[in-house]
Structures are given as C-alpha cells and as structure tokens.
Amino acid sequence: MERIVECVPNISEGRRKEVVEAVVNEVRSTANVTLLDYSSDESHNRSVITFIGEPESVVEAAVKLAKKAAELIDLTRHTGEHPRMGAVDVIPLIPIRGISKEETVELSKKLAERVCEEAGMPVFLYEESASAPNRVNLASIRKGQFEGMAQKVLEPEWEPDFGGRRINPTAGVAAVGCRMPLVAFNINLSTDDVSIASRIAKIIRRSSGGLDCVKALGIMLEERNIAQVSINMTDFTRTPLYRVLEMVRFEAARYGVHVIGTEIIGLTPMRALVDCAEYYLQIENFSADKQVLENYIQ
Amino acid sequence: MERIVECVPNISEGRRKEVVEAVVNEVRSTANVTLLDYSSDESHNRSVITFIGEPESVVEAAVKLAKKAAELIDLTRHTGEHPRMGAVDVIPLIPIRGISKEETVELSKKLAERVCEEAGMPVFLYEESASAPNRVNLASIRKGQFEGMAQKVLEPEWEPDFGGRRINPTAGVAAVGCRMPLVAFNINLSTDDVSIASRIAKIIRRSSGGLDCVKALGIMLEERNIAQVSINMTDFTRTPLYRVLEMVRFEAARYGVHVIGTEIIGLTPMRALVDCAEYYLQIENFSADKQVLENYIQ
C-alpha cells in the first residue's frame, strides 16, 4: 500500500504573483508529489499551497519550497493583515494513508531539520510534533511575529527546536509539525431558530466541555432560512463524524428539531467516510487498509 | 484523477505450476498494473488471476496473458471439473475509479479485438458488453464447452463477436466483457432460526422478485449459532449496500429479530462504502470524485 502525506505550507507572499509561482514551481518540479491547490490573499499578503505524495517526496518538495521562499521573500519589507514570523511561515504535514501519526511526527522532525539547514531558518516544532506544551498552538509560537522574534528566541523557553537562537534576518523562523486532517462538516437543522444551533454547538464542542477534536458554531443559512451547526473536525480518528451527527441528532430532539441534511466542505480523506460506513453498516472485523481495493493501487 | 480498472482472467490451467507462473509473469512484467492475487484449483484445473491498473495498461497485460495462455495451454488435453471453452476462458474488466461502465464496455471491445488478433482466439463479448441478450450470461455462451465449440460457432446465433466461425484448434474461444465489481456482504441476525434468514433472503433477492443486482441465501453460522443472510451484490452502483441492510432490518423486525452485525468478505471498492456514508450521514451535494482526497493521488 502506498503511503501518502499531505502538506499545506503557508508562505508570506500573496501579492507578487511571480514570487508565488516561483515557490509553487518547486512543488511542481518534484517527482511523486501532486499539487492540489494554491491560493493567495492580497490583504493577508499570504498564500496557501496544498500538495500530496509519498512521504519522502513530500519532504523534498517542502524543503525546496522553503528554500525558495527564504530566498525570495524579505520579511523586513512585508506588510499584511495575517500574523507571520517567516518567509515560509508554517509547514503542516498530514498523514493521509498508510502512515501513522507517530511516523508523521518523525517525518516532520526530519523536515524541520532540513528546512533549518537548507533554507537557513530556525524551526519550531508545533502541534503533534511539539517539544513542549506551550509549543502545541501555533499562535503561541508566532506571538510577537517576525518583528519580535529576534528577541523572543533569546527567552529561556523560546529557543527554536532547530537552528539556535539567531533568526534569519530576512526570512525569520518557521513552524513545522504534524497535524491531523481537518474535515469541515456542517449539520443543517429543521428550524429557523439559530439559538438552537448555537446551544447544540456549545454542547458538542471541546472548548465548552463537549467532544474532543470538535470545534462548532451555530450559524444561520439566510438563503435557506435554516439554522446550521457548523463544525470543524480536527481529528476524525479520535472523534468520528457519525458520533457528532448522532449527538447533534439527540440534542436537537429536545427541541422537536431534526437533522435535514449535512455538508462536507472541500476535501475529506476517504477514511473519515469509511469509518462512518463501518459504523452504520455494523461491519464486523473490517480492515479498510486490507479490504478497500483502492489501497492496493501503487 | 487516475482511472483504474480491475481485470480477473480465468485460465484453463490449475495443475502445472510452471505454466501458471509463465502466464502470471506476463502481468508482473507489464508497467502500471498491480498483481493483487492469483490462485489455482487442481480439481477444476483452472486459475484465477486478479490485477488492477490504469485502463490501457490493463488491456496490455490482459492481451499478453491471453497470448501466453493460448501458446502454453492445449484444451484437447485438458480435463477438469469446471466448464471451460478457452485457454484463457474469460476476461472480465471491472471499472473501479474514474471510469464509467460505458467506457469500460468500450475498453472491453478493444481488448476483445486484440485478444482475437494477437492470441488467435475468436472472442465473445459478454455481460455488460454483450451484443445480444442471449450472450449476457457466460454460462449460455460456454454451453457445449471446448469440445462442442467448433460446431456451436457455426450456428446462426453463435458467431463470435470477433474472429469468425473457426475456433483456435488448441486454445478454443474466449469471453471478454465489462462487469461491475462484486461485493460479498453478509448480514447476521439475532436468531438461531435459519428459516427466518431464508425467508428474508428470498424477499431481497432479484431472482424471487426482490432488489435488482442482489443474490442472497439464508445460511446457519454453526460456530456462532446464528442465522445469516449471505449476499452477493453484483452492482452496488444500482443497489447500494445500505438499501439491502435497511430492507433486511425491516423484514427481520416482523419476527422480533434484529441485525447484530455484518461482514464484508474480501475486497470492496471504496465507492461502495462511501455511498453508504453519504446516505447515513445525509450529506447534501457530495461528489466523491471531487471531494475524496485520495482520488487526487496520481
């Protein structure tokens, strides 16, 4: 079975198209990776690039991309609305198929070391790869941004994981880490009362005591005149989609409200859906790795 | 998105290992196809070979395999319990991903033409590719077997689709066609009364007036002392797994019996599971082709 990793680097350039193209070309020119998408935001002055491929090739592409970004982007001249600390600001690695979270953490450390050496930027490990609890959250690492980073890395608890206490004078520092795939999963309710969606969102989300790896908000879909529980699943391997749906269903029943439909926005790993099929079909002893035909495609 | 076809040729040799290996090696030596499995049955004197890959490469591998089988297998010397009419007896092509049934039918016609020309065997199109209703069922085409085939092809309605009315004197004739992937899906009931499983099987299967593309039998799982509805889904794109499960569930309810679990035996295309996730999660406007990340892997 082929091993597949996704990589979603964010670079601090969203205005100069030729710079974005030059950076993206580093991905295009790497064998065994597929560029899925890239988009730039002018007001953020930032671009997000998405690609997948086999693990070693993804690392290769990410290193080349980081090197090119460090070469072409000068943060001393960068303005934009989005917080940033590096030319390549953050490089998440996401396990998709045939590779565990633990293996992806190891891979992220190799990537971090190479970004440090080859792009000349100190690197913080974050999320699943973090070396300390205060480094899990990217916002905590990035606080102070590029302008404050030369001072921040001198503080005892903020030495970068790779590259020592001297930032790259123009490219700054980067964060690298393993995170799980996000699934944007929205649940539509048979009511126009958004307060019901908000109450349910509060019950299911982690931050107010609900399910782990769930972020949720109640919103109004004005054009359909229905309320929606809008959800980000940050690790469907820990909290599967069906558990959230069934919980929303039984909480909505209290108000005589039912689920009229759901949406998955953008991409989802196959596994998030297969896990749900397995639950609802009550399949015993199923191994998606061994029994899903597509997993044998080389 | 990569296009993937599965191919499951049956050859009329299950005893001489060196012949089977030589035939299988034709698959192994073809680029862009993956050999998934092969197994021989001595009493049938027959082997089944399974491989997948991109459509043109699968055709290439199947043609090479047919040529080698025709070269090494002499049906005038073949005995075995399984009916057969050719050295390579039947070559089904099965659409897995990124290719429609219609496109696979077209592909099967190209394959049939090449098998005829390069392996020197007349070919009948069967199943989805059949050129007449009496050629859909492989057993109808094969009736009379190798020994009767020289005469049979002279009958007005039995001229092969390719190659004319003269069979290959040692390799016979072959059948080539598109069929849909089979899914072996068993449903376990909370009863030790096999007659309940049999009655439900009769209700759901096509042959006694039930659901299209469903074959079913009631059987007893002795080791667990429970009854099972044992099902072959011959085209899950027409009759999805969830529909069969829900029908079994409501028919079982008449007897106060419920579904305690299900099994999928062997391989299933991802799509059979994703279709069920889509149903049970009530996902609106979902496109598996566009929204399942793995479909972008090249």
Coordinates of C-alpha atoms in Angstrom, one line a residue:
Chain A
M1 CA 0.0 0.0 0.0
E2 CA 1.3 3.4 -1.0
R3 CA 2.0 5.8 1.9
I4 CA 0.5 9.3 1.4
V5 CA 1.2 12.5 3.2
E6 CA -0.4 15.9 2.6
C7 CA 1.5 19.2 3.1
V8 CA 0.0 22.7 3.4
P9 CA 2.7 25.3 3.6
N10 CA 1.7 28.9 4.1
I11 CA 4.1 31.5 2.7
S12 CA 4.3 35.2 3.5
E13 CA 3.6 36.4 -0.1
G14 CA 0.2 37.0 -1.6
R15 CA 0.8 39.9 -3.9
R16 CA 3.8 39.3 -6.2
K17 CA 2.5 36.6 -8.5
E18 CA 5.9 35.8 -9.9
V19 CA 7.2 35.0 -6.4
V20 CA 4.3 32.8 -5.6
E21 CA 4.7 31.0 -9.0
A22 CA 8.4 30.5 -8.4
V23 CA 7.7 29.0 -5.0
V24 CA 4.9 26.8 -6.3
N25 CA 7.1 25.6 -9.1
E26 CA 9.4 23.9 -6.6
V27 CA 6.5 21.6 -5.8
R28 CA 5.6 21.2 -9.5
S29 CA 9.1 20.1 -10.3
T30 CA 9.3 17.5 -7.6
A31 CA 8.7 13.8 -8.7
N32 CA 6.0 11.8 -6.9
V33 CA 4.0 14.8 -5.5
T34 CA 0.8 16.2 -6.8
L35 CA -0.1 19.9 -6.4
L36 CA -3.7 20.0 -5.4
D37 CA -4.3 23.7 -5.0
Y38 CA -2.8 27.1 -4.2
S39 CA -4.4 30.4 -3.4
S40 CA -3.2 33.9 -2.5
D41 CA -4.8 36.5 -0.3
E42 CA -3.7 40.1 -1.1
S43 CA -4.8 41.7 2.1
H44 CA -3.2 38.9 4.2
N45 CA -0.2 39.0 1.8
R46 CA -0.1 35.3 2.2
S47 CA -0.5 32.2 0.1
V48 CA -1.5 28.6 1.0
I49 CA -0.2 25.7 -1.1
T50 CA -1.6 22.2 -0.9
F51 CA 0.1 19.1 -2.2
I52 CA 0.2 15.3 -1.6
G53 CA 2.6 12.5 -2.3
E54 CA 4.7 9.8 -0.8
P55 CA 6.4 10.9 2.4
E56 CA 10.0 11.3 1.3
S57 CA 9.0 13.2 -1.9
V58 CA 6.7 15.5 0.1
V59 CA 9.7 16.4 2.4
E60 CA 11.8 17.0 -0.6
A61 CA 9.2 19.3 -2.2
A62 CA 8.7 21.2 1.1
V63 CA 12.4 21.7 1.6
K64 CA 12.8 23.1 -1.9
L65 CA 9.7 25.3 -1.4
A66 CA 11.1 26.7 1.9
K67 CA 14.5 27.4 0.4
K68 CA 12.9 29.3 -2.5
A69 CA 10.6 31.3 -0.1
A70 CA 13.6 32.2 2.1
E71 CA 15.5 33.3 -1.0
L72 CA 12.7 35.5 -2.5
I73 CA 10.7 36.8 0.5
D74 CA 12.1 39.6 2.7
L75 CA 10.0 40.0 5.9
T76 CA 11.6 43.3 6.7
R77 CA 9.6 44.6 3.8
H78 CA 6.4 42.6 4.4
T79 CA 3.1 44.0 5.4
G80 CA -0.2 42.2 5.7
E81 CA -3.2 41.5 7.9
H82 CA -2.3 38.0 8.8
P83 CA 0.2 37.3 11.6
R84 CA 3.5 35.8 10.3
M85 CA 7.0 35.1 11.5
G86 CA 8.7 33.5 8.5
A87 CA 9.1 33.6 4.7
V88 CA 7.6 30.2 4.8
D89 CA 5.6 30.6 7.9
V90 CA 4.2 27.2 8.8
I91 CA 4.5 23.8 7.2
P92 CA 2.0 21.2 8.4
L93 CA 2.4 17.5 7.5
I94 CA -0.8 15.5 7.5
P95 CA -1.0 11.7 7.4
I96 CA -3.5 10.5 4.8
R97 CA -2.9 6.8 4.1
G98 CA -0.6 4.0 5.2
I99 CA 1.3 6.2 7.7
S100 CA 0.6 6.8 11.4
K101 CA 0.5 10.0 13.3
E102 CA 3.7 8.9 15.1
E103 CA 5.5 8.2 11.8
T104 CA 4.4 11.6 10.5
V105 CA 5.8 13.3 13.7
E106 CA 9.1 11.6 12.9
L107 CA 8.9 12.8 9.3
S108 CA 8.2 16.3 10.5
K109 CA 11.3 16.4 12.5
K110 CA 13.4 15.4 9.5
L111 CA 11.7 18.1 7.5
A112 CA 12.3 20.6 10.2
E113 CA 16.0 19.8 10.4
R114 CA 16.4 20.1 6.6
V115 CA 14.4 23.4 6.4
C116 CA 16.8 24.7 9.1
E117 CA 19.9 23.5 7.3
E118 CA 18.9 24.2 3.7
A119 CA 16.7 27.2 3.9
G120 CA 18.8 28.7 6.8
M121 CA 15.8 29.3 9.0
P122 CA 15.4 28.3 12.7
V123 CA 12.4 26.0 13.1
F124 CA 9.9 25.4 15.9
L125 CA 8.1 22.1 16.1
Y126 CA 4.4 22.5 16.7
E127 CA 1.0 20.6 17.1
E128 CA 1.5 16.9 17.3
S129 CA 5.3 17.4 16.9
A130 CA 5.7 20.0 19.7
S131 CA 8.6 19.5 22.1
A132 CA 6.7 21.3 25.0
P133 CA 3.0 22.0 25.8
N134 CA 3.4 25.8 25.1
R135 CA 4.5 25.0 21.6
V136 CA 1.4 23.0 20.5
N137 CA -0.5 26.0 19.5
L138 CA 0.9 27.9 16.5
A139 CA -0.4 31.2 17.7
S140 CA 1.6 31.0 20.9
I141 CA 4.8 30.3 19.0
R142 CA 4.1 33.1 16.5
K143 CA 3.1 35.7 19.1
G144 CA 5.4 38.8 18.6
Q145 CA 5.6 38.0 14.9
F146 CA 8.7 38.5 12.7
E147 CA 9.5 41.9 14.3
G148 CA 9.6 40.5 17.8
M149 CA 11.2 37.1 17.0
A150 CA 14.9 38.1 17.3
Q151 CA 14.2 39.0 20.9
K152 CA 11.7 36.2 21.7
V153 CA 14.1 33.4 20.7
L154 CA 16.5 34.6 23.4
E155 CA 14.0 33.9 26.2
P156 CA 14.7 30.7 28.0
E157 CA 11.5 28.9 26.9
W158 CA 11.6 30.0 23.3
E159 CA 14.8 28.6 21.8
P160 CA 13.8 27.1 18.4
D161 CA 13.9 23.3 18.2
F162 CA 16.4 23.5 15.3
G163 CA 18.9 26.3 14.4
G164 CA 19.7 28.0 17.7
R165 CA 18.8 31.5 18.9
R166 CA 19.6 33.6 15.9
I167 CA 16.8 34.2 13.4
N168 CA 17.3 34.5 9.6
P169 CA 17.5 38.3 9.3
T170 CA 15.1 38.4 6.2
A171 CA 13.3 35.1 6.3
G172 CA 12.7 34.8 10.1
V173 CA 11.7 31.5 11.6
A174 CA 9.3 28.7 10.6
A175 CA 7.0 26.2 12.3
V176 CA 6.8 22.6 11.2
G177 CA 4.7 19.9 12.6
C178 CA 2.3 17.0 12.1
R179 CA -1.4 17.7 12.4
M180 CA -4.4 15.6 11.5
P181 CA -6.6 16.2 8.5
L182 CA -9.4 18.7 9.1
V183 CA -12.9 17.9 7.9
A184 CA -15.4 20.7 7.6
F185 CA -18.7 19.1 8.4
N186 CA -21.9 21.1 8.7
I187 CA -25.3 19.9 10.0
N188 CA -28.5 21.5 8.9
L189 CA -31.5 21.6 11.2
S190 CA -35.2 21.7 10.6
T191 CA -35.5 25.1 12.3
D192 CA -35.0 28.8 11.6
D193 CA -34.0 29.4 15.3
V194 CA -30.3 29.9 15.3
S195 CA -30.2 29.8 19.1
I196 CA -30.9 26.1 18.9
A197 CA -27.9 25.6 16.6
S198 CA -25.8 27.7 19.0
R199 CA -26.9 25.7 22.1
I200 CA -26.1 22.4 20.3
A201 CA -22.8 23.7 19.1
K202 CA -21.9 24.6 22.7
I203 CA -22.8 21.1 23.8
I204 CA -20.7 19.3 21.2
R205 CA -17.5 21.4 21.1
R206 CA -14.5 20.6 23.1
S207 CA -13.9 24.2 24.3
S208 CA -17.1 24.2 26.3
G209 CA -16.8 20.6 27.6
G210 CA -18.0 18.5 24.6
L211 CA -16.3 16.1 22.3
D212 CA -12.6 16.1 21.8
C213 CA -11.3 17.4 18.4
V214 CA -14.6 19.2 17.7
K215 CA -15.0 23.0 17.0
A216 CA -18.5 24.2 16.4
L217 CA -20.6 27.3 16.0
G218 CA -24.3 27.9 15.4
I219 CA -25.0 29.9 12.3
M220 CA -27.9 31.0 10.2
L221 CA -28.1 30.0 6.5
E222 CA -30.0 33.0 5.4
E223 CA -30.7 31.9 1.8
R224 CA -32.4 28.7 3.1
N225 CA -33.8 30.2 6.3
I226 CA -32.4 27.3 8.4
A227 CA -30.0 27.1 11.3
Q228 CA -26.8 25.1 11.0
V229 CA -24.3 23.7 13.4
S230 CA -21.0 24.5 11.6
I231 CA -18.3 22.1 12.6
N232 CA -14.6 21.6 12.2
M233 CA -13.4 18.1 13.0
T234 CA -9.7 18.4 13.9
D235 CA -9.0 14.7 14.2
F236 CA -11.7 12.3 12.9
T237 CA -9.6 9.3 14.0
R238 CA -10.4 10.4 17.6
T239 CA -13.9 11.8 17.1
P240 CA -15.6 10.3 14.1
L241 CA -18.2 12.2 12.1
Y242 CA -21.0 9.8 13.0
R243 CA -20.6 10.4 16.7
V244 CA -21.0 14.2 16.2
L245 CA -24.0 13.6 13.9
E246 CA -25.8 11.3 16.3
M247 CA -25.0 13.7 19.2
V248 CA -26.5 16.6 17.3
R249 CA -29.5 14.5 16.4
F250 CA -30.3 13.5 20.0
E251 CA -29.7 17.0 21.4
A252 CA -31.9 18.5 18.6
A253 CA -34.7 16.1 19.5
R254 CA -35.2 18.0 22.8
Y255 CA -36.5 20.9 20.7
G256 CA -38.5 18.8 18.3
V257 CA -35.9 19.6 15.7
H258 CA -34.3 17.1 13.4
V259 CA -31.3 16.9 11.0
I260 CA -32.4 17.7 7.5
G261 CA -29.0 17.2 5.9
T262 CA -25.3 17.7 6.2
E263 CA -22.4 19.1 4.1
I264 CA -18.8 18.3 3.8
I265 CA -17.0 21.3 2.5
G266 CA -13.9 20.7 0.4
L267 CA -11.8 17.6 0.6
T268 CA -12.0 14.8 3.1
P269 CA -9.8 11.7 3.5
M270 CA -11.6 8.6 2.4
R271 CA -11.0 7.2 5.9
A272 CA -13.4 9.7 7.5
L273 CA -16.2 8.3 5.4
V274 CA -15.3 4.7 5.5
D275 CA -15.2 4.8 9.3
C276 CA -18.9 6.1 9.2
A277 CA -19.9 3.4 6.7
E278 CA -18.4 0.8 9.0
Y279 CA -20.3 2.1 12.0
Y280 CA -23.7 2.4 10.3
L281 CA -23.4 -0.8 8.3
Q282 CA -22.3 -2.5 11.6
I283 CA -19.4 -4.3 9.7
E284 CA -17.6 -6.7 12.0
N285 CA -13.8 -7.1 11.8
F286 CA -13.3 -4.8 8.9
S287 CA -9.9 -3.6 7.9
A288 CA -10.0 -0.6 5.5
D289 CA -6.3 -0.9 4.8
K290 CA -6.6 -4.5 3.7
Q291 CA -10.2 -4.6 2.2
V292 CA -10.6 -1.4 0.3
L293 CA -9.4 -2.2 -3.2
E294 CA -8.0 1.3 -3.9
N295 CA -5.5 0.9 -1.2
Y296 CA -3.6 -1.6 -3.4
I297 CA -3.1 0.9 -6.2
Q298 CA 0.6 1.6 -6.5
Chain B
M1 CA -7.8 11.7 -11.1
E2 CA -6.3 8.3 -12.0
R3 CA -8.5 5.9 -13.9
I4 CA -8.4 2.4 -12.5
V5 CA -9.8 -0.9 -13.9
E6 CA -9.6 -4.3 -12.4
C7 CA -9.2 -7.5 -14.5
V8 CA -9.9 -11.1 -13.4
P9 CA -8.9 -13.5 -16.1
N10 CA -9.6 -17.2 -15.6
I11 CA -7.2 -19.6 -17.4
S12 CA -7.7 -23.3 -18.0
E13 CA -4.7 -24.5 -16.1
G14 CA -4.6 -25.2 -12.4
R15 CA -2.1 -28.1 -12.2
R16 CA 1.2 -27.2 -14.0
K17 CA 2.6 -24.5 -11.8
E18 CA 5.3 -23.5 -14.3
V19 CA 2.5 -22.7 -16.9
V20 CA 0.6 -20.7 -14.4
E21 CA 3.7 -18.8 -13.4
A22 CA 4.6 -18.1 -17.0
V23 CA 1.1 -16.7 -17.6
V24 CA 1.1 -14.6 -14.4
N25 CA 4.6 -13.3 -15.3
E26 CA 3.0 -11.5 -18.3
V27 CA 1.1 -9.4 -15.8
R28 CA 4.1 -8.9 -13.5
S29 CA 6.1 -7.7 -16.4
T30 CA 3.6 -5.0 -17.5
A31 CA 4.1 -1.5 -16.3
N32 CA 1.4 0.4 -14.4
V33 CA -0.5 -2.7 -13.3
T34 CA -0.5 -4.3 -9.9
L35 CA -1.0 -8.1 -9.4
L36 CA -3.3 -8.4 -6.4
D37 CA -3.8 -12.2 -6.3
Y38 CA -3.8 -15.5 -8.1
S39 CA -4.9 -18.9 -7.1
S40 CA -5.2 -22.3 -8.8
D41 CA -7.7 -25.1 -8.2
E42 CA -6.4 -28.5 -9.1
S43 CA -9.7 -30.4 -9.4
H44 CA -11.1 -27.5 -11.6
N45 CA -7.7 -27.4 -13.4
R46 CA -8.2 -23.7 -13.5
S47 CA -6.6 -20.5 -12.1
V48 CA -8.0 -17.1 -11.3
I49 CA -5.7 -14.1 -11.7
T50 CA -6.6 -10.6 -10.3
F51 CA -4.8 -7.3 -11.2
I52 CA -5.6 -3.6 -11.3
G53 CA -4.1 -0.6 -13.1
E54 CA -4.8 2.1 -15.5
P55 CA -7.1 1.1 -18.4
E56 CA -4.6 0.9 -21.3
S57 CA -2.0 -0.9 -19.2
V58 CA -4.6 -3.4 -18.0
V59 CA -5.6 -4.2 -21.6
E60 CA -1.9 -4.6 -22.5
A61 CA -1.4 -7.1 -19.6
A62 CA -4.5 -9.0 -20.5
V63 CA -3.5 -9.3 -24.1
K64 CA -0.1 -10.6 -23.2
L65 CA -1.6 -13.0 -20.7
A66 CA -4.1 -14.3 -23.3
K67 CA -1.3 -14.8 -25.8
K68 CA 0.8 -16.8 -23.4
A69 CA -2.1 -18.9 -22.3
A70 CA -3.0 -19.7 -25.9
E71 CA 0.6 -20.7 -26.5
L72 CA 1.0 -23.0 -23.5
I73 CA -2.4 -24.5 -22.9
D74 CA -3.8 -27.2 -25.1
L75 CA -7.5 -27.8 -24.5
T76 CA -7.5 -31.0 -26.4
R77 CA -5.5 -32.4 -23.5
H78 CA -7.4 -30.5 -20.7
T79 CA -9.6 -32.2 -18.1
G80 CA -11.2 -30.6 -15.1
E81 CA -14.4 -30.2 -13.2
H82 CA -15.1 -26.6 -14.2
P83 CA -16.7 -25.9 -17.6
R84 CA -14.3 -24.2 -20.0
M85 CA -14.1 -23.2 -23.7
G86 CA -10.7 -21.5 -24.0
A87 CA -7.1 -21.5 -22.8
V88 CA -7.9 -18.1 -21.4
D89 CA -11.6 -18.8 -20.7
V90 CA -13.0 -15.5 -19.6
I91 CA -11.6 -12.0 -19.1
P92 CA -13.8 -9.6 -17.1
L93 CA -12.9 -5.9 -16.9
I94 CA -14.3 -4.1 -13.9
P95 CA -14.5 -0.3 -13.6
I96 CA -13.1 0.8 -10.2
R97 CA -12.3 4.5 -10.3
G98 CA -12.6 7.4 -12.7
I99 CA -14.1 5.3 -15.5
S100 CA -17.7 4.6 -16.3
K101 CA -19.4 1.4 -17.1
E102 CA -19.9 2.6 -20.7
E103 CA -16.2 3.5 -21.1
T104 CA -15.3 0.1 -19.7
V105 CA -17.6 -1.6 -22.2
E106 CA -15.7 0.3 -25.0
L107 CA -12.4 -0.8 -23.4
S108 CA -13.5 -4.4 -23.4
K109 CA -14.2 -4.3 -27.1
K110 CA -10.7 -3.1 -27.8
L111 CA -9.4 -5.9 -25.5
A112 CA -11.5 -8.5 -27.3
E113 CA -10.3 -7.3 -30.7
R114 CA -6.7 -7.5 -29.6
V115 CA -7.1 -10.9 -27.9
C116 CA -8.6 -12.2 -31.2
E117 CA -5.8 -10.8 -33.3
E118 CA -2.8 -11.4 -31.0
A119 CA -3.8 -14.6 -29.2
G120 CA -5.5 -16.0 -32.3
M121 CA -8.7 -16.9 -30.5
P122 CA -12.3 -15.9 -31.5
V123 CA -13.9 -13.9 -28.8
F124 CA -17.5 -13.5 -27.5
L125 CA -18.5 -10.3 -25.7
Y126 CA -20.5 -11.0 -22.6
E127 CA -22.2 -9.3 -19.6
E128 CA -22.4 -5.5 -20.0
S129 CA -20.6 -5.8 -23.3
A130 CA -22.9 -8.4 -24.8
S131 CA -24.0 -7.8 -28.4
A132 CA -27.3 -9.8 -27.8
P133 CA -29.4 -10.7 -24.8
N134 CA -28.5 -14.4 -25.1
R135 CA -24.8 -13.5 -24.7
V136 CA -25.1 -11.7 -21.4
N137 CA -24.8 -14.8 -19.3
L138 CA -21.4 -16.5 -19.6
A139 CA -22.9 -20.0 -19.0
S140 CA -25.0 -19.7 -22.1
I141 CA -22.0 -18.8 -24.3
R142 CA -19.9 -21.6 -22.8
K143 CA -22.6 -24.3 -23.0
G144 CA -21.1 -27.2 -25.1
Q145 CA -17.7 -26.3 -23.8
F146 CA -14.4 -26.5 -25.8
E147 CA -15.4 -29.9 -27.3
G148 CA -18.7 -28.6 -28.7
M149 CA -17.5 -25.1 -29.7
A150 CA -16.3 -25.8 -33.2
Q151 CA -19.8 -26.9 -34.1
K152 CA -21.6 -24.3 -32.0
V153 CA -20.0 -21.3 -33.7
L154 CA -21.5 -22.5 -37.0
E155 CA -25.0 -22.0 -35.6
P156 CA -26.6 -18.7 -36.9
E157 CA -26.9 -17.1 -33.4
W158 CA -23.4 -18.1 -32.2
E159 CA -20.9 -16.5 -34.5
P160 CA -18.2 -15.0 -32.2
D161 CA -18.1 -11.1 -32.0
F162 CA -14.5 -11.2 -33.2
G163 CA -12.6 -13.7 -35.3
G164 CA -15.2 -15.5 -37.3
R165 CA -16.6 -19.0 -37.2
R166 CA -13.4 -21.0 -36.8
I167 CA -12.1 -21.7 -33.3
N168 CA -8.5 -22.0 -32.3
P169 CA -7.9 -25.8 -32.5
T170 CA -6.0 -26.0 -29.2
A171 CA -6.9 -22.7 -27.4
G172 CA -10.6 -22.6 -28.3
V173 CA -12.5 -19.3 -27.8
A174 CA -12.7 -16.7 -25.0
A175 CA -15.3 -14.4 -23.5
V176 CA -14.4 -10.8 -22.7
G177 CA -16.7 -8.2 -21.1
C178 CA -17.3 -5.5 -18.6
R179 CA -18.9 -6.5 -15.3
M180 CA -19.4 -4.5 -12.2
P181 CA -17.4 -5.2 -9.0
L182 CA -19.0 -7.8 -6.7
V183 CA -19.3 -7.1 -3.0
A184 CA -19.8 -10.1 -0.7
F185 CA -21.9 -8.6 2.1
N186 CA -23.4 -10.8 4.8
I187 CA -25.9 -9.8 7.5
N188 CA -26.0 -11.6 10.8
L189 CA -29.3 -11.9 12.7
S190 CA -30.2 -12.2 16.3
T191 CA -31.8 -15.6 15.9
D192 CA -30.7 -19.3 15.5
D193 CA -33.7 -19.9 13.2
V194 CA -32.2 -20.3 9.7
S195 CA -35.7 -20.3 8.2
I196 CA -36.0 -16.6 9.0
A197 CA -32.8 -15.8 7.2
S198 CA -34.0 -17.9 4.2
R199 CA -37.3 -16.1 4.1
I200 CA -35.6 -12.7 4.2
A201 CA -33.1 -13.8 1.5
K202 CA -36.0 -14.8 -0.7
I203 CA -37.6 -11.3 -0.2
I204 CA -34.5 -9.3 -1.1
R205 CA -33.0 -11.3 -4.0
R206 CA -33.7 -10.4 -7.6
S207 CA -34.5 -14.0 -8.7
S208 CA -37.6 -14.2 -6.5
G209 CA -38.8 -10.6 -7.1
G210 CA -36.6 -8.5 -4.8
L211 CA -33.9 -6.0 -5.4
D212 CA -32.0 -5.8 -8.7
C213 CA -28.4 -6.9 -8.6
V214 CA -28.8 -8.9 -5.3
K215 CA -28.2 -12.6 -4.9
A216 CA -29.0 -14.0 -1.4
L217 CA -29.3 -17.2 0.6
G218 CA -30.1 -17.9 4.2
I219 CA -27.4 -19.9 6.0
M220 CA -26.6 -21.0 9.5
L221 CA -23.3 -19.9 11.1
E222 CA -22.9 -23.1 13.2
E223 CA -19.9 -21.8 15.3
R224 CA -21.8 -18.8 16.4
N225 CA -25.3 -20.4 16.4
I226 CA -26.8 -17.6 14.5
A227 CA -28.6 -17.3 11.1
Q228 CA -27.1 -15.2 8.4
V229 CA -28.4 -13.6 5.1
S230 CA -25.5 -14.3 2.8
I231 CA -25.5 -11.8 0.0
N232 CA -23.7 -11.1 -3.3
M233 CA -24.1 -7.6 -4.5
T234 CA -23.5 -7.7 -8.3
D235 CA -23.7 -4.0 -8.9
F236 CA -23.6 -1.7 -5.9
T237 CA -24.0 1.4 -8.1
R238 CA -27.6 0.2 -8.8
T239 CA -28.4 -1.4 -5.5
P240 CA -26.3 0.1 -2.7
L241 CA -25.4 -1.8 0.5
Y242 CA -27.4 0.4 2.8
R243 CA -30.7 -0.3 0.9
V244 CA -30.2 -4.1 1.4
L245 CA -29.3 -3.6 5.1
E246 CA -32.3 -1.5 5.8
M247 CA -34.6 -3.9 3.9
V248 CA -33.2 -6.8 5.9
R249 CA -33.7 -4.8 9.1
F250 CA -37.4 -4.0 8.5
E251 CA -38.2 -7.5 7.3
A252 CA -36.4 -9.1 10.3
A253 CA -38.5 -6.8 12.6
R254 CA -41.6 -8.8 11.7
Y255 CA -40.0 -11.7 13.6
G256 CA -38.7 -9.6 16.5
V257 CA -35.3 -10.2 15.1
H258 CA -32.6 -7.6 14.6
V259 CA -29.3 -7.2 12.8
I260 CA -26.4 -7.9 15.1
G261 CA -23.7 -7.2 12.6
T262 CA -22.5 -7.5 9.1
E263 CA -19.4 -8.7 7.2
I264 CA -17.7 -7.7 4.0
I265 CA -15.7 -10.6 2.7
G266 CA -12.6 -9.8 0.8
L267 CA -12.1 -6.6 -1.2
T268 CA -14.6 -3.8 -1.9
P269 CA -14.3 -0.7 -4.0
M270 CA -14.1 2.4 -1.8
R271 CA -17.2 3.7 -3.5
A272 CA -19.5 1.0 -2.1
L273 CA -18.6 2.3 1.4
V274 CA -18.6 6.0 0.5
D275 CA -22.1 5.7 -1.0
C276 CA -23.3 4.3 2.4
A277 CA -21.5 7.0 4.4
E278 CA -23.2 9.6 2.2
Y279 CA -26.6 8.1 2.8
Y280 CA -26.4 7.7 6.6
L281 CA -24.6 11.0 7.2
Q282 CA -27.2 12.6 4.9
I283 CA -24.6 14.6 3.0
E284 CA -26.0 17.0 0.5
N285 CA -24.4 17.6 -2.9
F286 CA -21.4 15.4 -2.2
S287 CA -19.1 14.4 -5.1
A288 CA -16.8 11.5 -4.1
D289 CA -14.8 12.0 -7.2
K290 CA -14.0 15.6 -6.4
Q291 CA -14.1 15.6 -2.6
V292 CA -12.3 12.5 -1.5
L293 CA -8.6 13.4 -1.2
E294 CA -7.3 10.0 -2.3
N295 CA -8.9 10.5 -5.7
Y296 CA -6.2 13.1 -6.5
I297 CA -3.3 10.7 -5.9
Q298 CA -1.6 10.2 -9.3

